[in-house]
XYZ file of C-alpha atoms in Angstrom:
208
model
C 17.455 -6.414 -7.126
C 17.699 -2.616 -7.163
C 16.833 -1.508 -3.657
C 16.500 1.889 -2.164
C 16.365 1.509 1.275
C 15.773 -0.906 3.745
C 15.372 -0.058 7.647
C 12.888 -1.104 10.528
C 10.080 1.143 11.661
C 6.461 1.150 12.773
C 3.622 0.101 9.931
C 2.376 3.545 9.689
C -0.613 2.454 7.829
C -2.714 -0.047 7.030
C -3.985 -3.549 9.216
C -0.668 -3.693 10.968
C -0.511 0.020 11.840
C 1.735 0.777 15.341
C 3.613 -2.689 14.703
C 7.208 -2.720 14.086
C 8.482 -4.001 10.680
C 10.944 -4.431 7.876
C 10.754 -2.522 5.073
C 12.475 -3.397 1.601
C 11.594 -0.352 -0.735
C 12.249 -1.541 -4.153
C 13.615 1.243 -6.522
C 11.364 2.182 -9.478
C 7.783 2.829 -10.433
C 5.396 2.341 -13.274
C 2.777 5.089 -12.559
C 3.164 8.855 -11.143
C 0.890 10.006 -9.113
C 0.386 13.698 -8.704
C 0.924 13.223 -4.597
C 3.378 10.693 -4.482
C 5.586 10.581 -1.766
C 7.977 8.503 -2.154
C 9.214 10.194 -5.741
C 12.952 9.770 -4.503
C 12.642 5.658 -5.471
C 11.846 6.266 -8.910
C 15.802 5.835 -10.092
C 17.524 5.757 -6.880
C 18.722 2.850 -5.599
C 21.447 -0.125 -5.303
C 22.139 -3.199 -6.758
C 21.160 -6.236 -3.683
C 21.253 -9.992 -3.938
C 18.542 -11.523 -2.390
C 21.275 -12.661 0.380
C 22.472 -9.279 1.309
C 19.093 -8.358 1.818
C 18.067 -10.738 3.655
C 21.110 -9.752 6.151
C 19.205 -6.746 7.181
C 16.091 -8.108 8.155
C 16.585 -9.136 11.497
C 15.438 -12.522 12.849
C 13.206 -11.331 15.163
C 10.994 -9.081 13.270
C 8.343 -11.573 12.116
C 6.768 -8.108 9.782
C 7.911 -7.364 6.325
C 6.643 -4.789 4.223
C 7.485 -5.184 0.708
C 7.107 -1.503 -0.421
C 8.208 1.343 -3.477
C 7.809 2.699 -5.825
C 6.123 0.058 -6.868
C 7.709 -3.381 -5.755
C 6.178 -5.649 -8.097
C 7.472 -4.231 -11.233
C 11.176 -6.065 -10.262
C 8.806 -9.497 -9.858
C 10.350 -10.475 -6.659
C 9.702 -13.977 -6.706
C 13.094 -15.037 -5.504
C 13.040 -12.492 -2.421
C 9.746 -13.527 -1.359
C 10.362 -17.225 -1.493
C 13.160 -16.185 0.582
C 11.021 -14.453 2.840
C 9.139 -17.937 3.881
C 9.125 -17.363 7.419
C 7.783 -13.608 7.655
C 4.535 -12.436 7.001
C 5.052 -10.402 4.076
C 2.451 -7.127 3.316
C 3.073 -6.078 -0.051
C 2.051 -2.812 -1.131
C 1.129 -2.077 -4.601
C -0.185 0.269 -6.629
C -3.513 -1.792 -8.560
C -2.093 -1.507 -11.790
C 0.035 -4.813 -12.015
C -1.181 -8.242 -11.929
C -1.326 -9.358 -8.506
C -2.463 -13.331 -9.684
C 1.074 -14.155 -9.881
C 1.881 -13.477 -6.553
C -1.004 -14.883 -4.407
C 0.342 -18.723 -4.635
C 2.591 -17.195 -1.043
C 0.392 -18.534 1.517
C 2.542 -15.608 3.788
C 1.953 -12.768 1.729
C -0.939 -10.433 1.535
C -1.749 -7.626 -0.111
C -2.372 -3.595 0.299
C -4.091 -2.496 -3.086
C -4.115 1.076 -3.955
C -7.020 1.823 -5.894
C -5.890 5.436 -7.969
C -8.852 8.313 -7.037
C -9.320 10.739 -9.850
C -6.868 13.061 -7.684
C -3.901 10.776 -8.285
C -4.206 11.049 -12.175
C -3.599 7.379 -12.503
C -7.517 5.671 -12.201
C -7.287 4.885 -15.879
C -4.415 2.168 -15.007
C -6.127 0.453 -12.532
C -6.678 -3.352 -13.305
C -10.464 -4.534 -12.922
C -9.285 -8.065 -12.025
C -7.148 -6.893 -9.290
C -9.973 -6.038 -6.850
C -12.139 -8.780 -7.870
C -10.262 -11.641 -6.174
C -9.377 -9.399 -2.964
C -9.251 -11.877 0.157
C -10.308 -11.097 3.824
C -6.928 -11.268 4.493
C -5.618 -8.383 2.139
C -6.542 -4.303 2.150
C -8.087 -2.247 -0.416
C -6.957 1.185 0.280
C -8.211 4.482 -1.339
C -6.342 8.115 -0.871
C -8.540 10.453 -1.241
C -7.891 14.308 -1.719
C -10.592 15.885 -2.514
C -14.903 15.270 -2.094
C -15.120 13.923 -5.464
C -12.634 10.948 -4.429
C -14.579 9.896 -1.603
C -17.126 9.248 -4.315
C -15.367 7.569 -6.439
C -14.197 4.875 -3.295
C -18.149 4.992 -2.733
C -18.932 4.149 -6.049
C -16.649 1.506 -6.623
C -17.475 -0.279 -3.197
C -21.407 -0.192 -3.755
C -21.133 -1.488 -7.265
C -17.940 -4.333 -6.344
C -18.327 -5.269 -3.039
C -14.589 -6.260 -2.313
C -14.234 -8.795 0.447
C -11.411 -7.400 1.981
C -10.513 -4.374 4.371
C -11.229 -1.289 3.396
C -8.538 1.761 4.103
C -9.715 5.448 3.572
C -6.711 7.934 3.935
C -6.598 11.474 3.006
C -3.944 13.254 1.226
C -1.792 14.485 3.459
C -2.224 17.920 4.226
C -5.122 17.991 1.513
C -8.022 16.986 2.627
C -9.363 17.066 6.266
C -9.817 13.771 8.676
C -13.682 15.271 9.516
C -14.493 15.460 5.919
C -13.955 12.194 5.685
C -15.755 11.252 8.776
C -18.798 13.299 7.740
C -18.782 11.562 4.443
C -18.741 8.107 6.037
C -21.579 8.947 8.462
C -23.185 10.354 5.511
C -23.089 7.363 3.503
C -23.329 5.021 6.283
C -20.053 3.101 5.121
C -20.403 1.228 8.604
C -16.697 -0.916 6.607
C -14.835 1.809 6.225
C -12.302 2.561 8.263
C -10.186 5.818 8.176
C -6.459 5.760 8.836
C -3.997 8.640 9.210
C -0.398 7.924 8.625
C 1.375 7.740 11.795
C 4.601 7.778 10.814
C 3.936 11.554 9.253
C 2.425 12.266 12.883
C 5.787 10.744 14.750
C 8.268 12.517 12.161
C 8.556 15.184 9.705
C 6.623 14.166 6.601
C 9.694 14.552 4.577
C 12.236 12.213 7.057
C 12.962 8.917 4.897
C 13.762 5.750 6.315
C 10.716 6.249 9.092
């Protein structure tokens, strides 16, 4: 597998935020979104058998995060079979078929859905955020007024049965924007999330 980094942190976002974890950040990515920040995995990145990564995920760290780029688009079947005695979060984009991948009773999901802001909305798969458990997270990154609509929209007319993540853009749009929006609306299942590990370090640091 081509691999760009692999190190232990803090979840900074998400259902497991503040826990520790190990994060495998697969190399490559099918979409590009206008505030990606993780650009640097697009191409760069080393060659791993499943093996040698499994050597740096320590024993005692029961938290993987399966992250990119976008991680599915190396089908990691064999790592996560490998993985059968962590609780795997996957992170992924919404644009690749996640049906594949739910048959790991340890694995869940954190599902981007792609805001107008992020110029990718057009590649979001419908049937991706139909079959959403209570177990997985349907997160929206919102930059701008016009995003928090969109998330709005698409929760009123879906209904996903999952979590529901509203982050802002770092350095884009403010925290109490979205808070006034969400008392506005009365999205009483929201629930706003700042990334902590962009609090803790410099937003550019890698490896946090």
């Amino acid at each position: 597998m081509n691999v760009n980094e692999i190190f232990i942190s803090i979840e900074g976002e998400g259902k497991r935020a503040g826990e520790l974890a190990a994060f495998i950040r697969l190399t490559g990515c099918n979409l590009r979104c206008s505030y990606c920040d993780t650009a640097y995995a697009f191409e760069e990145g080393t060659e791993m058998s499943v093996p040698d990564i499994l050597q740096q995920v320590p024993e005692g760290i029961p938290n993987v995060t399966l992250t990119g780029g976008e991680p599915l688009c190396q089908e990691p079947h064999e790592l996560l079979g490998a993985l059968c005695h962590h609780m795997v979060n996957i992170e992924t984009n919404g644009s690749v078929e996640l049906a594949p991948y739910r048959k790991y009773p340890n694995v869940f999901f954190t599902v981007d859905y792609k805001c107008p802001t992020s110029g990718m909305e057009s590649r979001m798969l419908e049937q991706n955020f139909l079959h959403l458990r209570p177990e997985d997270v349907l997160k929206f990154v919102v930059g701008s007024t016009g995003d928090l609509e969109t998330a709005f929209d698409f929760c009123r007319e879906y209904r996903p049965g999952c979590r529901i993540y509203i982050s802002p853009v770092f350095g884009k749009i403010e925290p109490a924007e979205i808070v006034d929006f969400m008392k506005e609306k009365n999205t009483v299942h929201w629930r706003l999330q700042l990334q902590l590990h962009k609090f803790i370090w410099n937003p550019e640091q890698r490896g946090v």
